[in-house]
Short mmCIF file of C-alpha atoms and ligand atoms in Angstrom, two decimals:
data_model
loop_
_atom_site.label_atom_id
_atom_site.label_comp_id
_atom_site.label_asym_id
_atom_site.label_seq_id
_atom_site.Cartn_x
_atom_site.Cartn_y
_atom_site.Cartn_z
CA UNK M 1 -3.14 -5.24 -4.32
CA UNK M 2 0.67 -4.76 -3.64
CA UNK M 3 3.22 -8.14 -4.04
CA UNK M 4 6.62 -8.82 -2.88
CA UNK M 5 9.54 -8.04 -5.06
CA UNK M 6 10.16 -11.78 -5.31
CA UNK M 7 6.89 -12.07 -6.52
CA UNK M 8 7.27 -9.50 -8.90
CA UNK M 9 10.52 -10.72 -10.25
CA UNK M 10 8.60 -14.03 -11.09
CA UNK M 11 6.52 -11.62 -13.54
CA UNK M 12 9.56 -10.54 -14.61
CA UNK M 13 11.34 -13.88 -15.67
CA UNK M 14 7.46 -14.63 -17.09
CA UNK M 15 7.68 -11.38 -19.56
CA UNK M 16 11.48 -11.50 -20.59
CA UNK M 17 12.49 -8.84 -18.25
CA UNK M 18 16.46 -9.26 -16.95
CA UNK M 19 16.50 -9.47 -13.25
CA UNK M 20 18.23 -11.23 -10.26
CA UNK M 21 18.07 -14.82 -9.90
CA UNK M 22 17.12 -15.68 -5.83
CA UNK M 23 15.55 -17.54 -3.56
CA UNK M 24 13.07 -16.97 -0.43
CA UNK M 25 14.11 -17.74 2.95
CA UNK M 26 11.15 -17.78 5.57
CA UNK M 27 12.03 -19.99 8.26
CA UNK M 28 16.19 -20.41 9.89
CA UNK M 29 15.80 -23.96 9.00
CA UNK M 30 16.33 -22.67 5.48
CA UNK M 31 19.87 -21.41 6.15
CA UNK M 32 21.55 -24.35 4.60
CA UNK M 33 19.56 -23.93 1.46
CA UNK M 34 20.13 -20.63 1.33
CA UNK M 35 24.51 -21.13 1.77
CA UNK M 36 24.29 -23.97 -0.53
CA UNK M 37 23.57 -21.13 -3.55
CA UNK M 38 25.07 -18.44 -1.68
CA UNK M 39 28.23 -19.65 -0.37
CA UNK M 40 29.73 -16.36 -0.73
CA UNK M 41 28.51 -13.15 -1.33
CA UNK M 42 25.02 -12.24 -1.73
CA UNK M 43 22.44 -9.47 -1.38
CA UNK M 44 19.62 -10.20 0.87
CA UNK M 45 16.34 -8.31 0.70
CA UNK M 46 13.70 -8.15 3.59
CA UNK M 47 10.16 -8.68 1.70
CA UNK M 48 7.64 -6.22 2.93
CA UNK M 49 4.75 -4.38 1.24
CA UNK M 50 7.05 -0.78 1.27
CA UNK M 51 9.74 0.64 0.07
CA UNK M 52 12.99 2.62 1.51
CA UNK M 53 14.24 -0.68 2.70
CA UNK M 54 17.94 0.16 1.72
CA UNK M 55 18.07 3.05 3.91
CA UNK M 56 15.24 1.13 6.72
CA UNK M 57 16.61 -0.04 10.06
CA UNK M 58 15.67 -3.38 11.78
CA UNK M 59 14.77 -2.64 15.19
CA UNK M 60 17.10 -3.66 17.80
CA UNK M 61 19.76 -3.63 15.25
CA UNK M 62 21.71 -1.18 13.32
CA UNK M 63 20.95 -3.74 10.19
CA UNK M 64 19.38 -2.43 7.21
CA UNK M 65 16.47 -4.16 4.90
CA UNK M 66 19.03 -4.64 2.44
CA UNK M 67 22.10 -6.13 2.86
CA UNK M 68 25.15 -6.95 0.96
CA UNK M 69 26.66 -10.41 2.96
CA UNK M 70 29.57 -11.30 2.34
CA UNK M 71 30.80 -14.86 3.05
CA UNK M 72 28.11 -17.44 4.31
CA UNK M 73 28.83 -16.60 7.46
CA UNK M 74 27.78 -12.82 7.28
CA UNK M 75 24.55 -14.21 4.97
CA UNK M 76 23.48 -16.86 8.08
CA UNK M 77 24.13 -14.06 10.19
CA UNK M 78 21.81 -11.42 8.88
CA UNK M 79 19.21 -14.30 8.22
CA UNK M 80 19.17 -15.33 12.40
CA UNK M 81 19.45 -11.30 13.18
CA UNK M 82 16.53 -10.44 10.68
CA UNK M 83 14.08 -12.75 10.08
CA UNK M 84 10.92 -12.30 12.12
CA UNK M 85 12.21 -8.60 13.13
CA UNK M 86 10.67 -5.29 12.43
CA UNK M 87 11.79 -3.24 9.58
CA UNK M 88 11.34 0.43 9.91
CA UNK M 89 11.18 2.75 6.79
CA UNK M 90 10.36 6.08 5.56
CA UNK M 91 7.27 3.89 4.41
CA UNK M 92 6.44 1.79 6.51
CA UNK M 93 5.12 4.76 9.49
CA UNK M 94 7.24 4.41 12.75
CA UNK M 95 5.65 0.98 14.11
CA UNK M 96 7.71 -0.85 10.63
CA UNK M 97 6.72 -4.42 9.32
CA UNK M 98 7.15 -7.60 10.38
CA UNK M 99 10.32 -9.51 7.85
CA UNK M 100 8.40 -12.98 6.93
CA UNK M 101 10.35 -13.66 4.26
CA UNK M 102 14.19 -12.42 3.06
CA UNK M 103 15.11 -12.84 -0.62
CA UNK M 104 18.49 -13.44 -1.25
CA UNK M 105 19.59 -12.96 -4.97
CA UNK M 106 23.13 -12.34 -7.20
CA UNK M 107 25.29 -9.08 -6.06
CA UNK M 108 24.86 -7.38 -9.38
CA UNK M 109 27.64 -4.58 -10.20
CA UNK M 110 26.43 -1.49 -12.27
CA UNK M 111 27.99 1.33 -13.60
CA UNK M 112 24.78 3.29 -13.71
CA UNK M 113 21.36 2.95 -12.11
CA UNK M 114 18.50 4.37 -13.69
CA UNK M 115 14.39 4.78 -12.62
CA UNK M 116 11.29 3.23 -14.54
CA UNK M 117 8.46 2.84 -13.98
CA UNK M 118 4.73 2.05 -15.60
CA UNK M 119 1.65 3.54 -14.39
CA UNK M 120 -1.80 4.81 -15.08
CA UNK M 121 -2.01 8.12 -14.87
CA UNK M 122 -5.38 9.96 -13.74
CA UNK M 123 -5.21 13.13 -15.47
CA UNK M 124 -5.07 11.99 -18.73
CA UNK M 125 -6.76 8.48 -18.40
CA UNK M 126 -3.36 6.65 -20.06
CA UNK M 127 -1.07 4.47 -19.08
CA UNK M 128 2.16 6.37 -18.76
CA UNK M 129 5.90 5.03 -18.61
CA UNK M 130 8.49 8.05 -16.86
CA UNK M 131 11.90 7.48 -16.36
CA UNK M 132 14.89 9.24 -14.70
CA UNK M 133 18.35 9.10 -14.75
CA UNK M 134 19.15 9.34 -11.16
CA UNK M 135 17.53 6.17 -9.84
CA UNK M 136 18.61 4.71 -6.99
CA UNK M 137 17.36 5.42 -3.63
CA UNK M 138 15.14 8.53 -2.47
CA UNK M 139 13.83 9.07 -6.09
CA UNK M 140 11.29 11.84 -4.42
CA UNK M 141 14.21 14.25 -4.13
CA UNK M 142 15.01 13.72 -7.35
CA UNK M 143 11.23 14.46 -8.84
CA UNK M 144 12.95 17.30 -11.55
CA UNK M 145 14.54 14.79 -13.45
CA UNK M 146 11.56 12.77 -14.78
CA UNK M 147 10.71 12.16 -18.20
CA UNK M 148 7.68 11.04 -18.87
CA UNK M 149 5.65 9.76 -22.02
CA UNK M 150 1.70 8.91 -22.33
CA UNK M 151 0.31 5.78 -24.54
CA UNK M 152 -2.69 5.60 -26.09
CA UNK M 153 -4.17 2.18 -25.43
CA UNK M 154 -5.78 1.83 -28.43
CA UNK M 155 -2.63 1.70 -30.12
CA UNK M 156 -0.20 0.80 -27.06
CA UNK M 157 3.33 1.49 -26.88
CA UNK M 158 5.12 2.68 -30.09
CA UNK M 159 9.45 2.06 -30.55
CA UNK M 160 9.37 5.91 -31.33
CA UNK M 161 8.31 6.60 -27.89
CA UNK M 162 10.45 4.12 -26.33
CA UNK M 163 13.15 6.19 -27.97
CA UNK M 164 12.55 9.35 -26.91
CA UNK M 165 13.07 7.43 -23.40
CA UNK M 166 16.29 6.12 -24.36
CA UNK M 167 17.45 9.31 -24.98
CA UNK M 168 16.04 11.44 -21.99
CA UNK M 169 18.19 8.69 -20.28
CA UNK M 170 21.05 9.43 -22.23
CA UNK M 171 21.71 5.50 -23.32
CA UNK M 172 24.40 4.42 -25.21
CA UNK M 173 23.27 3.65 -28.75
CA UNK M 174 23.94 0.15 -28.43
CA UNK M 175 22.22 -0.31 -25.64
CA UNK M 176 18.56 0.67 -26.91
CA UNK M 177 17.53 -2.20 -28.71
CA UNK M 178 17.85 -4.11 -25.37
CA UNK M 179 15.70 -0.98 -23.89
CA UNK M 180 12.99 -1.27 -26.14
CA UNK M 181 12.67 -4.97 -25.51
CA UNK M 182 12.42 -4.58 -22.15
CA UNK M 183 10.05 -1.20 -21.82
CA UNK M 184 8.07 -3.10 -24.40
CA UNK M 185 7.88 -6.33 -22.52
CA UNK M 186 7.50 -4.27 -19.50
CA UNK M 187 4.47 -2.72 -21.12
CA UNK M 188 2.38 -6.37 -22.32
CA UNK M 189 3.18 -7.25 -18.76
CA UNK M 190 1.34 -4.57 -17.34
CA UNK M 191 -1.37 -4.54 -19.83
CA UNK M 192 -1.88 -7.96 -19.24
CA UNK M 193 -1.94 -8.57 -15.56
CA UNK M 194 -3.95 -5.11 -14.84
CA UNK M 195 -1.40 -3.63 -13.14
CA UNK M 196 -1.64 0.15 -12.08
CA UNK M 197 1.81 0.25 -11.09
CA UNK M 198 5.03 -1.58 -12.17
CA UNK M 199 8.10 0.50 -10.91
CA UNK M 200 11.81 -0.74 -11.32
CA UNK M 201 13.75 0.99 -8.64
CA UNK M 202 17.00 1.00 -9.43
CA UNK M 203 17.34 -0.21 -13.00
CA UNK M 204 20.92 -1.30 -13.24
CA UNK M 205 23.53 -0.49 -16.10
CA UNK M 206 25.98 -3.54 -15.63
CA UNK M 207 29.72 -3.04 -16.74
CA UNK M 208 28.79 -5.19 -20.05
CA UNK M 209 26.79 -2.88 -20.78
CA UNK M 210 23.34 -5.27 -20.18
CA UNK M 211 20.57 -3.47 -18.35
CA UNK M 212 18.81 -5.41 -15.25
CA UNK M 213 16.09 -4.68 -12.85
CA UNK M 214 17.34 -4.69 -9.38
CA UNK M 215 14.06 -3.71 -7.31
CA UNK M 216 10.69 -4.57 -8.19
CA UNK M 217 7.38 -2.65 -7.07
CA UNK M 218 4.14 -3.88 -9.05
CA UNK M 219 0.65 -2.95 -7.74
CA UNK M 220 -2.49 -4.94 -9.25
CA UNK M 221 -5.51 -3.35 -9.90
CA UNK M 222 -7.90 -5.04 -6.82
CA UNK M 223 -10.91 -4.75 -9.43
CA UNK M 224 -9.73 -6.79 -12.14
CA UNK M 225 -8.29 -9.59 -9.71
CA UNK M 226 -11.15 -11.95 -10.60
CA UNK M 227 -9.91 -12.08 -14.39
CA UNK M 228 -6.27 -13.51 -12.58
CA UNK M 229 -7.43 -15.97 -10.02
CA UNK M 230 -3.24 -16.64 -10.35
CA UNK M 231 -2.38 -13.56 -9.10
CA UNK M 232 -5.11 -13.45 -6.25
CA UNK M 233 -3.16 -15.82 -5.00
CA UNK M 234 -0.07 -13.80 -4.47
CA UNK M 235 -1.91 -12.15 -2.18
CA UNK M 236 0.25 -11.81 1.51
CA UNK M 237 -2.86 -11.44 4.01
CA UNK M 238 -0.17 -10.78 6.90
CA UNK M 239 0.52 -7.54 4.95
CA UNK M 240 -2.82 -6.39 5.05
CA UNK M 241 -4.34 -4.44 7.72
CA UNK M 242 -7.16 -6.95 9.47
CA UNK M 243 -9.41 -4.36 10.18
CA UNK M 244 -9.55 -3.06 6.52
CA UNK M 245 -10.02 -6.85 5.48
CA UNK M 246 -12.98 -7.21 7.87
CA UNK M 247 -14.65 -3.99 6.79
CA UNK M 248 -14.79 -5.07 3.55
CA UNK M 249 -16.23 -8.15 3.69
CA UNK M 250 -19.12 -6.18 5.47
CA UNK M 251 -19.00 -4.34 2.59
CA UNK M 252 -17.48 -1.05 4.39
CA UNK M 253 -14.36 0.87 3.28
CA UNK M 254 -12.12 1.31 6.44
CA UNK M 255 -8.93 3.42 6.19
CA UNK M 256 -6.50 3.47 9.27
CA UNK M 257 -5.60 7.25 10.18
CA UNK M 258 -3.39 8.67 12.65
CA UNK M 259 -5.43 10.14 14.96
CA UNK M 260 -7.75 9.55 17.88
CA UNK M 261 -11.41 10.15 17.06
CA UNK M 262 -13.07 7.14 15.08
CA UNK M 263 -15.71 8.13 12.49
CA UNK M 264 -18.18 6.24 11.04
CA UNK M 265 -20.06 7.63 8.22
CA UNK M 266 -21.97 6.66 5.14
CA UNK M 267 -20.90 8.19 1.80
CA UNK M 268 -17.58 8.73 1.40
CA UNK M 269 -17.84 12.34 0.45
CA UNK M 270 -19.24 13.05 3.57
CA UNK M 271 -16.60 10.74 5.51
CA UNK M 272 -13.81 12.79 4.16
CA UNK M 273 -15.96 16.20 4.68
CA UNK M 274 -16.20 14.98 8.18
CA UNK M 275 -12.24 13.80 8.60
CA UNK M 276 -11.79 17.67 7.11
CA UNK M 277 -14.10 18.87 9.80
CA UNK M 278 -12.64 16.76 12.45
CA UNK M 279 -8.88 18.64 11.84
CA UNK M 280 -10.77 22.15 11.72
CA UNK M 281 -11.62 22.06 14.77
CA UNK M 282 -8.61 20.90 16.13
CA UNK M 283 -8.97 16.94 16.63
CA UNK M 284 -7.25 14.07 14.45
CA UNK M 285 -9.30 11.20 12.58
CA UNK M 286 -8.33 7.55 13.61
CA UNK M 287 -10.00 6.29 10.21
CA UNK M 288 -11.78 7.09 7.40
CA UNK M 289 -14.63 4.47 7.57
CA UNK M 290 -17.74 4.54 4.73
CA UNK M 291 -21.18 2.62 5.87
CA UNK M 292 -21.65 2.07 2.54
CA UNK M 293 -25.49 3.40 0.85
CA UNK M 294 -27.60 0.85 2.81
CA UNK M 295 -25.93 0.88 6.34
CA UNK M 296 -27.85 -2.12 8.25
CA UNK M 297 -27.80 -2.60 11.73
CA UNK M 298 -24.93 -5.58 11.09
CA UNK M 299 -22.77 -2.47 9.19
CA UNK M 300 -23.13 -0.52 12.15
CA UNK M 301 -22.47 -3.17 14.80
CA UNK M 302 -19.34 -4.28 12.97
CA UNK M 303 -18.55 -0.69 12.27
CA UNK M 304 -18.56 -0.08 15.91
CA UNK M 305 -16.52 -3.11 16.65
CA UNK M 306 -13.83 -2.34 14.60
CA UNK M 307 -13.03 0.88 15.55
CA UNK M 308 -13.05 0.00 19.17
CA UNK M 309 -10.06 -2.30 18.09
CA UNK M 310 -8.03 0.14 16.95
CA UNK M 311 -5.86 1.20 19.89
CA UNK M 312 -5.52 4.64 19.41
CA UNK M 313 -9.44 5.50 19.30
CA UNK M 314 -10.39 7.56 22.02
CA UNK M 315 -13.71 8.39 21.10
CA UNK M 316 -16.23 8.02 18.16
CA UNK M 317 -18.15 10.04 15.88
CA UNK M 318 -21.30 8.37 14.08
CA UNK M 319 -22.45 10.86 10.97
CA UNK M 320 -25.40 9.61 8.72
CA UNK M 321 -27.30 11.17 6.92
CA UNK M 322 -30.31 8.82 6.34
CA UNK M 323 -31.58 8.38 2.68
CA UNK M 324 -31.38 4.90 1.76
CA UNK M 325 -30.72 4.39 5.15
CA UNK M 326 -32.76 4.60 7.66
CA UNK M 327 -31.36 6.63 10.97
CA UNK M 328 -33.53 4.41 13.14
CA UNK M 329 -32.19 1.51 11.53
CA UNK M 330 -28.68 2.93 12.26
CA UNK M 331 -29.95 3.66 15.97
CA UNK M 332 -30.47 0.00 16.26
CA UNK M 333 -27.09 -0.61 15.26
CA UNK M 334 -25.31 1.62 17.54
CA UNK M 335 -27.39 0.16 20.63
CA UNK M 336 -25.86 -3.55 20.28
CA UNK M 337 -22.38 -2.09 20.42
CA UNK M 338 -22.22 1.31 22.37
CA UNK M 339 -18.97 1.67 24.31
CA UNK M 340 -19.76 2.81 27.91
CA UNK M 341 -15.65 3.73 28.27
CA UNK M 342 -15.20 6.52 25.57
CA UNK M 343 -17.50 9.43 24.63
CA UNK M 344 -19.47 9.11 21.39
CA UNK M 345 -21.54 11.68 19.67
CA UNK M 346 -23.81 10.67 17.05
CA UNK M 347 -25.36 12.78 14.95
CA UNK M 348 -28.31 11.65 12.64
CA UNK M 349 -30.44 13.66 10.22
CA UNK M 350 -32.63 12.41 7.38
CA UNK M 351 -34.48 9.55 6.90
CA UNK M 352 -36.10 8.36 10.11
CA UNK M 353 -33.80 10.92 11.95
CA UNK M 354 -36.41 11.58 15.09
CA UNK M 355 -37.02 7.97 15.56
CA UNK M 356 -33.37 7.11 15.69
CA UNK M 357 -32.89 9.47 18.29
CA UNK M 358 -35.59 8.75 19.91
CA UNK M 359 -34.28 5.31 20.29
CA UNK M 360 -30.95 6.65 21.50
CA UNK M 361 -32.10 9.09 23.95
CA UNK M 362 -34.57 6.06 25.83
CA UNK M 363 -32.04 3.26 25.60
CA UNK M 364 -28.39 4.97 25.43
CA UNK M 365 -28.16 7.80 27.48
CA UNK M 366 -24.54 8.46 27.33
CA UNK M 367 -24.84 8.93 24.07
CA UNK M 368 -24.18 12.72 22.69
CA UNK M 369 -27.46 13.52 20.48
CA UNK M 370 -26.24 16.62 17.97
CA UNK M 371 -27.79 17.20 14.69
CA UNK M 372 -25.86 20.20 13.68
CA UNK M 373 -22.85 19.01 12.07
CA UNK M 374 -20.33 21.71 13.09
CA UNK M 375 -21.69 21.43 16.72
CA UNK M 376 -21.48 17.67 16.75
CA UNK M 377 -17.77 18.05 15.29
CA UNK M 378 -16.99 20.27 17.82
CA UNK M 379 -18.20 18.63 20.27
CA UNK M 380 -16.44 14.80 19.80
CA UNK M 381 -13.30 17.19 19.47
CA UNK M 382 -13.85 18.87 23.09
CA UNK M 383 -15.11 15.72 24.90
CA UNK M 384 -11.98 13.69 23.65
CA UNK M 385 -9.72 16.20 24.41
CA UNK M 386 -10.47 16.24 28.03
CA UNK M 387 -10.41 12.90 28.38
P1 LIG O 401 14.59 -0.26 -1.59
O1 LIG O 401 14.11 0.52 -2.78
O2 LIG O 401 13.46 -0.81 -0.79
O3 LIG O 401 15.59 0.48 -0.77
P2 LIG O 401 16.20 -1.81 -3.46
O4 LIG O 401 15.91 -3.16 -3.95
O5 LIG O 401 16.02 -0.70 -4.43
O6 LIG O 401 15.37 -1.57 -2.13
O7 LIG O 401 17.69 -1.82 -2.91
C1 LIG O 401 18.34 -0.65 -2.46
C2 LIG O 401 19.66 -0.50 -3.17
O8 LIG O 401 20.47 -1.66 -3.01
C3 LIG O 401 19.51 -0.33 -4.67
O9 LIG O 401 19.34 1.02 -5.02
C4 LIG O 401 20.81 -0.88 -5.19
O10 LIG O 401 21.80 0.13 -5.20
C5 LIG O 401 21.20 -1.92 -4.19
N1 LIG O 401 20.88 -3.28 -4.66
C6 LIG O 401 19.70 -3.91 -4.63
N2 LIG O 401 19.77 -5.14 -5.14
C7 LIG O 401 21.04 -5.32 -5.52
C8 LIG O 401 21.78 -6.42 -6.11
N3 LIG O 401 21.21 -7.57 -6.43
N4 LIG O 401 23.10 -6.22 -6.36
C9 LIG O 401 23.71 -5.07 -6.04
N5 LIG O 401 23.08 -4.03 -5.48
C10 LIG O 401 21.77 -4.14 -5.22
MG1 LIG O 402 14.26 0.38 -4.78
#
């Protein structure tokens, strides 16, 4: 589960970590709040689930997601120009997100602005902290420059470590002490909250020679969320996509994709073999969408349902292979929620196969009947193309 920088920040003050002081703005009748503590300058930050926002347009403006006002003025400007718009980032995909909320904090001045970050890392099953010197926006470009070091839960983060850090970032001498306070806090913090991720994008150097976190990413881990019944509720359901949120509590896993051809599988090996397949042959994926082991008629129904919402499906693909499920029971499925406006192509084999499609070819007979898979790939791919 992602949260909003603000959000983050709270963790932050929570775990002794130097960052901006702010405040949320989410409606204009805020605005006199807000230039009560901000009667000069301030920076104000459009809160959305991605990143990029510094270098993001608002659409319909030539205004950024991060903005440095400068009398009250300029800050009830941006607010009334901003708030409720679209931000548009190298993250956020070209349709942006919708700005519910601005944060408006302290213009911080640094001499230097560094990258850290905490995450788990897959390959070797530990939590690892990297840093870089060249922080700042568009760390991708600047991937060479990462240091990284691995901790051993067990015995969690040690001061040596935290060194070596200080050094790969070339620190000042008398500035480590205040680094290993704050990559240790840093660390407790994400131990403690099960985080996966906890990124501060820029770290700032201030002329004093303090060090302050100016951006704040932090991810939760979705499976320990019932030990933090706190932190569930940090959860910003206008961020997340509706149709993920109602395929799960059908117990399905449904991914938005770019393309045009919906799939519905069970397994989600075979899903992605069948997204793979898809592109072979020349067509795009609209999802990635797992049935799950049992697949129930419900499943299906629903399954069917919500990828008729998405906008850009064109046609659908239905591929399961019946085990624990049964195909007929699938068939059933399909037959309460077949489009008649789009071709689909359904291909069942295993468990209670014949019956299935028996069921089909009697009581849906638009529906494409294929049982070999590369066939039935290819043939969702042609029929949607010349639509
Ligand atoms: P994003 O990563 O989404 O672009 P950031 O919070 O990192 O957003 O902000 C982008 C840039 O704006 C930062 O790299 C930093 O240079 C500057 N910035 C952010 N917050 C402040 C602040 N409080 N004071 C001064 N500069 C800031
Ligand atoms: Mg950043």
């Amino acid at each position: 589960m992602n949260i909003h920088e603000f959000q983050a920040k709270e963790l932050f003050v929570e775990y002794n970590i130097p960052t901006t002081n702010g405040l949320v703005v989410r409606s204009l009748s805020e605005i006199p709040i807000a230039l009560e503590r901000f009667p000069e300058k301030s920076v104000i930050k459009a809160q959305i689930h991605a990143g990029g926002r510094g270098k993001g347009t608002i659409v319909g403006t030539d205004l950024p997601g991060v903005y440095l006002a400068r009398s009250a003025e300029d800050t009830a400007r941006y607010i009334q120009q901003t708030l409720g718009g679209v931000l548009v980032t190298n993250q956020t995909g070209s349709q942006g997100k919708r700005i519910y909320a601005l944060y408006l904090c302290d213009v911080v001045e640094v001499e230097h602005e560094y990258y850290l970050s905490v995450q788990l890392d897959r390959s070797t099953a530990k939590p690892m902290v990297t840093v870089s010197r060249s922080g700042g926006v568009e760390i991708e470009a600047n991937a060479k420059n990462l240091y990284s070091i691995f901790i051993d839960p067990e015995s969690g983060i040690h001061a040596f470590q935290i060194r070596a850090l200080a050094r790969a970032l070339g620190l000042e001498r008398r500035i480590v002490p205040n680094f290993i306070e704050l990559v240790s806090n840093l660390y407790r913090l994400f131990c403690d909250k099960d985080a996966t991720l906890i990124e501060i994008n820029p770290l700032g150097l201030t002329l004093e020679g303090g060090l302050i976190a100016l951006d704040a990413k932090v991810i939760l881990d979705d499976n320990a969320l019932y030990r933090h019944p706190e932190l569930e509720a940090l959860r910003d359901a206008a961020e997340d996509d509706p149709l993920e949120d109602r395929a799960s509590r059908f117990s399905m896993n449904y991914v938005a994709a770019e393309g045009d051809i919906a799939c519905i599988v069970n397994g989600a090996g075979l899903a992605m073999a069948t997204m793979d397949m898809i592109a072979f042959y020349g067509g795009k994926a609209a999802n990635f969408l797992d049935l799950g082991s049992r697949a129930d008629p419900i499943q299906v129904r629903e399954a069917l349902r919500i990828v008729q919402e998405n906008p850009n499906t064109r046609g659908i693909f239905v591929n399961v292979f019946g085990g624990i499920a049964q195909c007929d029971v699938v068939a059933e499925g399909i037959l309460e929620q077949c489009p008649q406006t789009m071709p689909v192509v359904v291909r069942l084999q295993g468990a209670s196969a014949e019956r299935g499609q028996q069921l089909l070819r009697e009581r849906a007979p638009s529906v494409v009947l294929e049982n070999d898979l590369e066939r039935s790939v290819q043939m969702i791919v042609s029929k949607v193309r010349e639509r």
